[in-house]
Short mmCIF file of C-alpha atoms and ligand atoms in Angstrom, two decimals:
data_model
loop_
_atom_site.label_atom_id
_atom_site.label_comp_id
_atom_site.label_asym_id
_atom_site.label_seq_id
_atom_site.Cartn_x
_atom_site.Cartn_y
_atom_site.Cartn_z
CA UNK A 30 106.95 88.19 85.56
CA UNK A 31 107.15 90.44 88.33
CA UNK A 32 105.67 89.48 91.67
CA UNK A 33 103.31 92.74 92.17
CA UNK A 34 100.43 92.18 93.97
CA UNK A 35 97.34 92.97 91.71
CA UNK A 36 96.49 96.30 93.35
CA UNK A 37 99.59 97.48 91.93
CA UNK A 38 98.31 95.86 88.31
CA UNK A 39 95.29 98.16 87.15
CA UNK A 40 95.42 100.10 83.89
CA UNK A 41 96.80 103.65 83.35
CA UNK A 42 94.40 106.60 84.46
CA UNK A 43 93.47 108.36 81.52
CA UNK A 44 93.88 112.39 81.61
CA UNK A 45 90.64 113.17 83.21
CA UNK A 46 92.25 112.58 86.55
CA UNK A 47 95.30 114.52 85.63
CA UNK A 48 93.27 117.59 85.23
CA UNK A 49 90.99 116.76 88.19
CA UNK A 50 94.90 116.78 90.00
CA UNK A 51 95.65 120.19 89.04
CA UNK A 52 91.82 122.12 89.44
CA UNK A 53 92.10 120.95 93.19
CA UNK A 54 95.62 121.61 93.82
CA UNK A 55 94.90 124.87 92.34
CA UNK A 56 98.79 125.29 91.23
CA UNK A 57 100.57 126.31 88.03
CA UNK A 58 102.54 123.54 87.83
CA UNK A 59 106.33 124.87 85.91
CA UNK A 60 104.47 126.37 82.93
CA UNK A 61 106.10 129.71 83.66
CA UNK A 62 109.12 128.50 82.64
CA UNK A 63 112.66 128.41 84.61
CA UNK A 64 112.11 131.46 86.74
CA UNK A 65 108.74 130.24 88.08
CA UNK A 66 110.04 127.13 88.85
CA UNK A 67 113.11 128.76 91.09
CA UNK A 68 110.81 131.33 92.67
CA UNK A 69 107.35 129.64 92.75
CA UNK A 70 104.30 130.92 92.21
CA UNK A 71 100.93 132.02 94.07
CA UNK A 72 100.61 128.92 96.06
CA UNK A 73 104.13 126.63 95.40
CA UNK A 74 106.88 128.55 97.60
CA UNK A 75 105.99 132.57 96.96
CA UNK A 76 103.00 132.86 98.52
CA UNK A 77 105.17 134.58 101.52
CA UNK A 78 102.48 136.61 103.55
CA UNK A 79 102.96 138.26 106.71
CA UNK A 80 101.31 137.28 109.65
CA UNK A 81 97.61 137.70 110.14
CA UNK A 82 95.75 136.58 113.33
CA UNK A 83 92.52 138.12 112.07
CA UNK A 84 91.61 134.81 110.82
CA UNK A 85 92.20 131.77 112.50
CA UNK A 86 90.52 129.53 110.28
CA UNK A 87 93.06 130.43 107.58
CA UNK A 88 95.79 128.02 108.06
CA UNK A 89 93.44 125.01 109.58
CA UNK A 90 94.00 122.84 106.44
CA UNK A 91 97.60 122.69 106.12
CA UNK A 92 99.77 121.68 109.03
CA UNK A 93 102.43 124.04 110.25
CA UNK A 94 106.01 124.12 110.58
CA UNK A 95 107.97 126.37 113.02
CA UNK A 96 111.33 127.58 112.74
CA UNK A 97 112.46 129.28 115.63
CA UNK A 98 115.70 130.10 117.70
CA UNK A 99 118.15 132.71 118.36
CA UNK A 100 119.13 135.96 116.70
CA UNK A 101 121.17 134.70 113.68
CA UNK A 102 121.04 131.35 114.27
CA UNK A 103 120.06 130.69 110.33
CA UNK A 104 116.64 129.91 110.31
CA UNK A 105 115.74 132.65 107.20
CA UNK A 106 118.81 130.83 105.09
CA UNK A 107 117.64 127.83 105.60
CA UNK A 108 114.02 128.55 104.32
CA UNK A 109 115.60 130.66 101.40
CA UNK A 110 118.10 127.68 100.19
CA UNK A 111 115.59 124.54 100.53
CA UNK A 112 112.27 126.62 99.59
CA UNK A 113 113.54 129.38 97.29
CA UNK A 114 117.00 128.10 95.64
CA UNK A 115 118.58 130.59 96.83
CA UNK A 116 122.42 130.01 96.92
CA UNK A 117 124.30 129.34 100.29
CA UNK A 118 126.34 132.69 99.98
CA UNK A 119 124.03 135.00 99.01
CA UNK A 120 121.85 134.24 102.67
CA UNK A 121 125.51 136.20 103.83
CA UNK A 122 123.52 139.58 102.80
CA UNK A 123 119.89 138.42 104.58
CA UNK A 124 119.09 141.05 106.89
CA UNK A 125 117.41 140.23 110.40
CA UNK A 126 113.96 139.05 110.31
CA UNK A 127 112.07 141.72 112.25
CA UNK A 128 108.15 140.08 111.68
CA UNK A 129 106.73 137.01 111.79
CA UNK A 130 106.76 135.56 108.14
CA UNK A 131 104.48 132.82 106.66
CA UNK A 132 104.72 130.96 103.78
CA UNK A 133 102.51 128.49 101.95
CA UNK A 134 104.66 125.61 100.75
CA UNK A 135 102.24 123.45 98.59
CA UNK A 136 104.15 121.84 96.18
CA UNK A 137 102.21 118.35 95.53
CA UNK A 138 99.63 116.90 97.97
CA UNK A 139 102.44 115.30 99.93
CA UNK A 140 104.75 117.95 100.73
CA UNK A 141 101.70 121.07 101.59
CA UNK A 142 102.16 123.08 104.99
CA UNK A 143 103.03 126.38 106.22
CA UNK A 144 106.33 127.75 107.14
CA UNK A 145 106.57 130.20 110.05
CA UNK A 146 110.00 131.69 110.57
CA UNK A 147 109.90 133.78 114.13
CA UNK A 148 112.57 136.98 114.48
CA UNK A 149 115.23 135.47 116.78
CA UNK A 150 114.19 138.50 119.28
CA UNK A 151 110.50 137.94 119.65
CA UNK A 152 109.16 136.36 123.07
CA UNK A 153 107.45 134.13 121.09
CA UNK A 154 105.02 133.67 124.89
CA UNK A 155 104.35 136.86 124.84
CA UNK A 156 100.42 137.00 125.25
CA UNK A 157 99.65 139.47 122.36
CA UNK A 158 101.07 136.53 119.77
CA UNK A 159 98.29 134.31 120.21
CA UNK A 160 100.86 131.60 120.70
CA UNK A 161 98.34 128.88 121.71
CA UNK A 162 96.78 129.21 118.69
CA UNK A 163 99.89 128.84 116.66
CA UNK A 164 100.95 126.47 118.52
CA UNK A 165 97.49 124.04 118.19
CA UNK A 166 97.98 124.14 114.39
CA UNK A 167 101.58 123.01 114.49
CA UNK A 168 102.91 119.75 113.19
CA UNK A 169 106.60 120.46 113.81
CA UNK A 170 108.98 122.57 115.59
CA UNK A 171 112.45 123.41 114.43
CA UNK A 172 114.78 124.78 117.06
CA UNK A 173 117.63 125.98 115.26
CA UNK A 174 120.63 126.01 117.34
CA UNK A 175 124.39 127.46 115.79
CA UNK A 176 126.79 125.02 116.63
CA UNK A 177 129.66 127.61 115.84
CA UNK A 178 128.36 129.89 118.57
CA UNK A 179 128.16 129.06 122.61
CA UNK A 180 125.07 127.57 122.72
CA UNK A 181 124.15 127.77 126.35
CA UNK A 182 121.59 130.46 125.85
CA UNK A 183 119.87 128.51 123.12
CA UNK A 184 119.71 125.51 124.86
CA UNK A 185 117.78 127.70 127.51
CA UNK A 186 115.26 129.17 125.38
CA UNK A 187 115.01 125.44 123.88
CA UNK A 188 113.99 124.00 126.93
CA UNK A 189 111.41 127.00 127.80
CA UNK A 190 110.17 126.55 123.93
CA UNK A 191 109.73 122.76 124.36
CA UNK A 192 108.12 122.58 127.60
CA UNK A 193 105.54 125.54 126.83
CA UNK A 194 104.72 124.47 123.28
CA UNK A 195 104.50 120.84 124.79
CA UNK A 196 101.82 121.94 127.57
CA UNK A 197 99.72 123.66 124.45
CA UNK A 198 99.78 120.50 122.15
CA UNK A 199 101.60 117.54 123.00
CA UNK A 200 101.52 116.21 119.33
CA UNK A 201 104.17 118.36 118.03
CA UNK A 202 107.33 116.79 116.80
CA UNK A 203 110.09 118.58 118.66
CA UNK A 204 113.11 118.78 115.74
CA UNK A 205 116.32 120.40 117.21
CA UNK A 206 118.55 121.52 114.06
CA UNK A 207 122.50 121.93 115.26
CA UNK A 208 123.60 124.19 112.77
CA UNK A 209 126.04 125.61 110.44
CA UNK A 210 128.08 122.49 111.05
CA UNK A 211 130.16 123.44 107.90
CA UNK A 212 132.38 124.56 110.55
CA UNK A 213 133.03 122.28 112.93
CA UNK A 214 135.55 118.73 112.34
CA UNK A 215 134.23 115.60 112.11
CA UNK A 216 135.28 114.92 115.69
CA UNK A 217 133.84 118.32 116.76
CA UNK A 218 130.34 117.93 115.03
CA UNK A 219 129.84 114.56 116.75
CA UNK A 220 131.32 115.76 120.46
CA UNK A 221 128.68 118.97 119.38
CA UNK A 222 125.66 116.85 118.93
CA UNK A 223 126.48 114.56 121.57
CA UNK A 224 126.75 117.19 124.17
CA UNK A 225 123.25 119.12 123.36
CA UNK A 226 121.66 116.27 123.05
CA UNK A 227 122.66 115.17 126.40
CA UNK A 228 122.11 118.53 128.08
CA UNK A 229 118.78 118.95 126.30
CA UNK A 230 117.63 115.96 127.43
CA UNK A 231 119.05 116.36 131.25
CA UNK A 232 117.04 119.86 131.30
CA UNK A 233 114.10 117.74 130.17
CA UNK A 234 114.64 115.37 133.14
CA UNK A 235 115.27 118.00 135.50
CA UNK A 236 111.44 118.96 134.99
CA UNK A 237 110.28 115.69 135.17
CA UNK A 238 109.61 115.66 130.98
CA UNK A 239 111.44 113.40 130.07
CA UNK A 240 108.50 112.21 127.58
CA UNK A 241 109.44 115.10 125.61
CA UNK A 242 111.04 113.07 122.56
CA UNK A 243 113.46 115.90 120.75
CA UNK A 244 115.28 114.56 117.26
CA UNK A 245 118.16 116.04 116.16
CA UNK A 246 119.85 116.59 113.10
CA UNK A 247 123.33 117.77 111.76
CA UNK A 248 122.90 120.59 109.18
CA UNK A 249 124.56 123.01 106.96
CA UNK A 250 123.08 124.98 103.84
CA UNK A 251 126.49 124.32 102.46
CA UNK A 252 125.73 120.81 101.85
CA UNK A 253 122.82 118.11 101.57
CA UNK A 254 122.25 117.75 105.05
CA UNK A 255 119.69 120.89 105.44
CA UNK A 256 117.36 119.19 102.59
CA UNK A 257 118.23 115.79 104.25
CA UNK A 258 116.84 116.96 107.32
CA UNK A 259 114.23 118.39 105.94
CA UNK A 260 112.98 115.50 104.23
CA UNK A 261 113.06 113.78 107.75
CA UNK A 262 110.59 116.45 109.36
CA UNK A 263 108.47 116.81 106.50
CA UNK A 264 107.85 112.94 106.29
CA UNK A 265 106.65 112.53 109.60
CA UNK A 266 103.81 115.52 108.52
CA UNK A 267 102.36 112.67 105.89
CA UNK A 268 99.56 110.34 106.84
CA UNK A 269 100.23 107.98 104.05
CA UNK A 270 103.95 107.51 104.53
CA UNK A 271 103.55 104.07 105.86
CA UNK A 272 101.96 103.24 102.22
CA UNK A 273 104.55 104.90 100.29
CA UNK A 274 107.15 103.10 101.88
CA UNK A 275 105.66 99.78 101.40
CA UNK A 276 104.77 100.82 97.49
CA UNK A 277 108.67 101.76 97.65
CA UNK A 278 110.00 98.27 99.10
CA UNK A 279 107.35 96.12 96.90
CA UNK A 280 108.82 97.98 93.32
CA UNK A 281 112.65 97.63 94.65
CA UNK A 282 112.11 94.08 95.30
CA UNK A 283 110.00 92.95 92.53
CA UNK A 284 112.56 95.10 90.08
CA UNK A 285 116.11 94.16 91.04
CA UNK A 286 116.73 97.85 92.43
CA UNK A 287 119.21 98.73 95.14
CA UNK A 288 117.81 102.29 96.60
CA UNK A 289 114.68 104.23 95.45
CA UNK A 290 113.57 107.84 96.65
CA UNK A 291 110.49 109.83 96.05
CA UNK A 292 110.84 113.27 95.08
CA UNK A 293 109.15 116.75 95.69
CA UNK A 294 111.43 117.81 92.49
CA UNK A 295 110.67 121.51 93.48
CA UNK A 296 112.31 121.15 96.81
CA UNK A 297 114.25 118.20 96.57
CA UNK A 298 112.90 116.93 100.20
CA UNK A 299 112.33 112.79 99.56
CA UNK A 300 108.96 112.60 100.82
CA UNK A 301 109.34 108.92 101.12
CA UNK A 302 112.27 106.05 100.50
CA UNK A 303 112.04 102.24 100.69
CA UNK A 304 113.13 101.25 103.84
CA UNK A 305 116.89 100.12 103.48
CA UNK A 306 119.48 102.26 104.72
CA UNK A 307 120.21 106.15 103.62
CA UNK A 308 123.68 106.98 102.99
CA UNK A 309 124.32 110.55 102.37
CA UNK A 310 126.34 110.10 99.42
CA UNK A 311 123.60 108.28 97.13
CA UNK A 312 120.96 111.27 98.16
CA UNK A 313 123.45 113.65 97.18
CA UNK A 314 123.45 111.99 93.87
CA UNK A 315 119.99 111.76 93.19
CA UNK A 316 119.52 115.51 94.00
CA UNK A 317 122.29 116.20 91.67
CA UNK A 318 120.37 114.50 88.80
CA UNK A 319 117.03 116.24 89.50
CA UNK A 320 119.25 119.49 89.19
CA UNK A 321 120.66 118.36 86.14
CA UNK A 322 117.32 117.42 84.14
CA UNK A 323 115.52 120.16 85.09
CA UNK A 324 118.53 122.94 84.46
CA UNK A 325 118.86 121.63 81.08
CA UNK A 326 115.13 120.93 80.28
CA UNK A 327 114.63 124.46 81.67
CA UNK A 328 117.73 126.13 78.90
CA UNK A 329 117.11 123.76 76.52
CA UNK A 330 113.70 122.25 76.94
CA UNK A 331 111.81 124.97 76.69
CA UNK A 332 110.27 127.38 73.70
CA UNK A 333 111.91 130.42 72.53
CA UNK A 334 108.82 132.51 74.21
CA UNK A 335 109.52 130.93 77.30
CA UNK A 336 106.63 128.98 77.31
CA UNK A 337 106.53 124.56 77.54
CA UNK A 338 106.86 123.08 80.90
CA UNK A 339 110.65 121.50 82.03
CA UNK A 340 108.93 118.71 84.26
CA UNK A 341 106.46 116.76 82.39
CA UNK A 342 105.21 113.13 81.68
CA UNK A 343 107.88 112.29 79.47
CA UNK A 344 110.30 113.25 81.76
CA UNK A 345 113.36 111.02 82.41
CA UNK A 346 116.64 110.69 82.53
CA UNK A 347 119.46 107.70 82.38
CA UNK A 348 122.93 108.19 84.09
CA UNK A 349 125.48 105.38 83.99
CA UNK A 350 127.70 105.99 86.35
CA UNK A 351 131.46 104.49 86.46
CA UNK A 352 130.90 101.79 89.16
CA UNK A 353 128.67 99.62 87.33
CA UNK A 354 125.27 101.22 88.95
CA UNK A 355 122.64 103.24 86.99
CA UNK A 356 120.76 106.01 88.09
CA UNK A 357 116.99 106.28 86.26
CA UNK A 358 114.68 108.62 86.77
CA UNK A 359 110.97 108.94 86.12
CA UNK A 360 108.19 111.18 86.73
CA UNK A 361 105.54 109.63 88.89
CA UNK A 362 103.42 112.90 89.10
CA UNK A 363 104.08 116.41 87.40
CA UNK A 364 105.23 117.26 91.27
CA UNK A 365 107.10 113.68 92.21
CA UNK A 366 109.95 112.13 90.68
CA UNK A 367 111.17 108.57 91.47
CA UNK A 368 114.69 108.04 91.27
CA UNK A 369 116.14 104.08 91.56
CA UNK A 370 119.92 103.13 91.70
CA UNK A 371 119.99 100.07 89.89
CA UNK A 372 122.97 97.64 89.38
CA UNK A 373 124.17 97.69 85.56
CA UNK A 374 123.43 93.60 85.24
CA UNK A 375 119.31 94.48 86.78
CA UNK A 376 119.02 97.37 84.45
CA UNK A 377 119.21 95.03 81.50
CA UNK A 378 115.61 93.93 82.48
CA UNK A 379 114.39 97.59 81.61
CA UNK A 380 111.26 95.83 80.21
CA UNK A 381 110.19 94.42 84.17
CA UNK A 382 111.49 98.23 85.35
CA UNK A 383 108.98 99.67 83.79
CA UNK A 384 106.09 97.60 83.89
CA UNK A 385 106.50 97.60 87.42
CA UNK A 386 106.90 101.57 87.30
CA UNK A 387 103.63 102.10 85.89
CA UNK A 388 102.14 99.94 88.40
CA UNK A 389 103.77 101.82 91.04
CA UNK A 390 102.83 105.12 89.36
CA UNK A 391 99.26 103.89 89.02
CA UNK A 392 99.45 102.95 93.11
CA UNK A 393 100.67 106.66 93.94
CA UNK A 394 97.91 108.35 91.85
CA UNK A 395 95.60 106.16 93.84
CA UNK A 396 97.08 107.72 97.15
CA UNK A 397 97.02 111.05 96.24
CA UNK A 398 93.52 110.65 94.92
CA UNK A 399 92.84 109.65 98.68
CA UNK A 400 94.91 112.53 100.15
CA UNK A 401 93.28 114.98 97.93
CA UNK A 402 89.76 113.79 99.12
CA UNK A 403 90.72 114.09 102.76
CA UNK A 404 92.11 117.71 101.95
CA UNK A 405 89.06 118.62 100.19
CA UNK A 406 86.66 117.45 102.96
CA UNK A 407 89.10 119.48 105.40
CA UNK A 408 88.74 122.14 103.46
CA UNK A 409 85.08 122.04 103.79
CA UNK A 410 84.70 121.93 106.97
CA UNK A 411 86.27 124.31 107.91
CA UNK A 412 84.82 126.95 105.49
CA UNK A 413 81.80 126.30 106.93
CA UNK A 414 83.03 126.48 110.23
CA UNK A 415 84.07 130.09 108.83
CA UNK A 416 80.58 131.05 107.50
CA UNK A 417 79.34 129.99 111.10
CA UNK A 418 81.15 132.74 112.58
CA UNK A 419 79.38 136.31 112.69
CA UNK A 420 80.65 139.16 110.39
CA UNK A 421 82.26 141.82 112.68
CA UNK A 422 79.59 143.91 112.74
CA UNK A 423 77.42 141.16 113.99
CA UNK A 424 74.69 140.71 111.17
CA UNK A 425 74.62 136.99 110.06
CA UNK A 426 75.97 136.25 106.76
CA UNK A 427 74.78 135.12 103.90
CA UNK A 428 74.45 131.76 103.09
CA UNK A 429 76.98 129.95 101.29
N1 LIG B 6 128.57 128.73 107.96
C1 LIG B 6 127.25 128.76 107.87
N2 LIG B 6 126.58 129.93 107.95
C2 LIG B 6 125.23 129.91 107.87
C3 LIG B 6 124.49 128.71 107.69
N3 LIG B 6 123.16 129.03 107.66
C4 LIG B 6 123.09 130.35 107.80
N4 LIG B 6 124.33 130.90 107.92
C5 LIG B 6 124.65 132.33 108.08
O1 LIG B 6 124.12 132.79 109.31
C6 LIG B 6 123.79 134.17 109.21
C7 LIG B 6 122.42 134.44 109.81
O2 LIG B 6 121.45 133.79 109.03
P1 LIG B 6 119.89 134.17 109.05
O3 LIG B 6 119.22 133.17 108.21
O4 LIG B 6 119.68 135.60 108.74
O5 LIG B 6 119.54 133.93 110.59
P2 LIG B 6 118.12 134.04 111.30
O6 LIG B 6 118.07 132.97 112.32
O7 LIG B 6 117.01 134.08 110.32
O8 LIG B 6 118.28 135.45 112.02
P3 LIG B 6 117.12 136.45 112.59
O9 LIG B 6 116.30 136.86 111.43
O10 LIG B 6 117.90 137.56 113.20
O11 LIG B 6 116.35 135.68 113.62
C8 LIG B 6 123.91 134.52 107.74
O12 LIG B 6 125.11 135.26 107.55
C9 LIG B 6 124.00 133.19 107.02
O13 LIG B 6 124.81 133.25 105.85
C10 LIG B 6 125.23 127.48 107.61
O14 LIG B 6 124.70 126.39 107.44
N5 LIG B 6 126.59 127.56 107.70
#
């Protein structure tokens, strides 16, 4: 008998709740079949708007993400492969950003924000942007620096990005992406990282900020590492991450499992794993087998009309792989996927895998239920706020 502790061992939510899920997410789920689960849909990845600083109410709910840095630097690819599945070589034919472009990224409770990707040759201070307000809404800034290029003038405009945006709101999470390390040897990448960091951190101490905390990250869109990185910045946007991870290490440990990650299976960012070591090789893996079950369910799975969903409750999958571990997925939400690497002799206890599954499952519905009040109470306030406000031509408005 597994050792979960009785929160963990109420009964399976019926569908009420399910439904409940999707009314206040407001999303279509994958029931649009394989292109509207590559391209999104209103709210899930294509909502891309331009910018609008009419209303500044608009983005309070959902926290923002930044992506700035030079002219070329990547920062459009990067959105395109991790948010749109676009492939690696066809961001060669992007052209240059030339406006501000915002994107909705609500794919689950979890993983909901806004993207902003500036035009490498915008003063981003320059006082028509409103940059104060961005910047009070933001929950993360990525600096993208490219590590094939001399990256002495981006390490300039890092330092006056970091130290302005840090004046505005101190709360941000300062995430420095060296870039486009496809490039670079193994030596090279780590003498590359080891060098900006240190500079970085010097200009930091030069101006007396050296409270400034900057993280930085190795990436490429020709590998993992981008969605890797991702993950990273993403997770530190979630409240409840503390509580996923401890949901995480209580199932691996009452279940015999070596590694589990959470899933946003639309963008393959891990919004949360238990809390022994990463290695890049078992995430590439797991991505690989989210790939795999929803390429097939979407050419196989689905009706001739297109319609059916290819990411549902039944959804699983079963790998044994030739080194005596097992990889097993399971869908925990029609937007989350947990997927375990299990040792051959554990999986034999399938029985105490699932049963503790479903009580895991049951623990993460009770989350997001939690999450989705907190986001519905935002949401509230501030549409109220937004009723307070008088119409432009100054007559009150009506009441709500
Ligand atoms: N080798 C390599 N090239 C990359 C990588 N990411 C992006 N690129 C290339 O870098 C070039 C510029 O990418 P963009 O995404 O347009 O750059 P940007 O920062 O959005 O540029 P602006 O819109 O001008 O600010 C493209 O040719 C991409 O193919 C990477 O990880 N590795």
């Amino acid at each position: 008998m597994s050792q979960v502790p009785r929160k963990l061992q109420e009964e399976e939510e019926g569908d009420e709740e399910e439904e409940e899920e999707e009314e206040i997410v407001g999303l279509a789920g994958y029931g649009d079949g394989a292109e509207s689960f590559s391209d999104g849909d209103a709210e899930s990845g294509g909502d891309e708007t331009f910018l609008d600083f009419n209303d500044p109410f608009s983005t309070e709910v959902k926290p923002r993400i930044l992506l700035m840095g030079l002219r070329r630097s990547g920062k459009s690819s990067i959105q395109k492969v991790v948010f749109h599945k676009m492939s690696p070589n066809e961001t060669l034919f992007l052209e240059s950003t030339n406006k501000i472009c915002r994107e909705d990224v609500s794919n689950s409770s979890f993983v909901n924000f806004q993207i902003w990707d500036f035009p490498g040759q915008i003063d981003f201070f320059d006082p028509t942007l409103c940059y104060e307000m961005i910047l009070r809404g933001t929950g993360a800034l990525i600096f993208v620096i490219d590590s094939q290029d001399d990256y002495m003038e981006a390490l300039a405009r890092l330092h006056l990005t970091v130290t302005r945006a840090y004046k505005v709101n101190p709360d941000i999470n300062f995430e420095i992406f060296i870039h486009k390390v496809d490039g670079l040897s193994d030596d090279h990448k780590i003498e590359t990282q080891r060098d900006i960091h240190q500079r970085a951190n010097d200009d930091l101490a030069d101006a007396g900020l050296e409270k400034i905390h900057l993280s930085f990250y190795l990436t490429s869109i020709y590998d993992h590492s981008i969605f890797e990185a991702f993950s990273k910045v993403v997770q530190k946007l979630i409240p409840q991450l503390p509580t996923l991870e401890n949901l995480l290490n209580i199932f691996i440990s009452n279940s015999g499992i070596e590694k589990a990650f959470l899933f946003d299976v639309v963008s393959k960012i891990y919004i949360a794993t238990d809390s022994t070591p990463v290695d890049m090789q078992t995430y590439e893996l797991c991505c690989d087998m989210i790939d795999v079950v929803i390429d097939i369910s979407c050419i196989y799975g689905l009706k001739d009309d297109g319609t059916g969903t290819p990411y549902d409750k039944e959804s699983m999958a079963i790998i044994k792989l030739n080194n005596t571990t097992v990889l097993y997925l399971k869908e925990v939400t029609k937007f989350l996927a947990l997927v375990c690497f299990v040792r051959e002799e554990s999986f034999e206890r399938k029985g105490l895998i699932d049963y503790n599954f479903h009580c895991f499952r049951k623990a993460i519905q009770e989350v997001f239920e939690v999450r989705m009040k907190v986001v519905r109470s935002r949401k509230h306030q501030s549409h109220v706020r937004k009723n307070k406000r008088p119409t432009p031509n100054g007559t009150p408005r009506m009441p709500l």
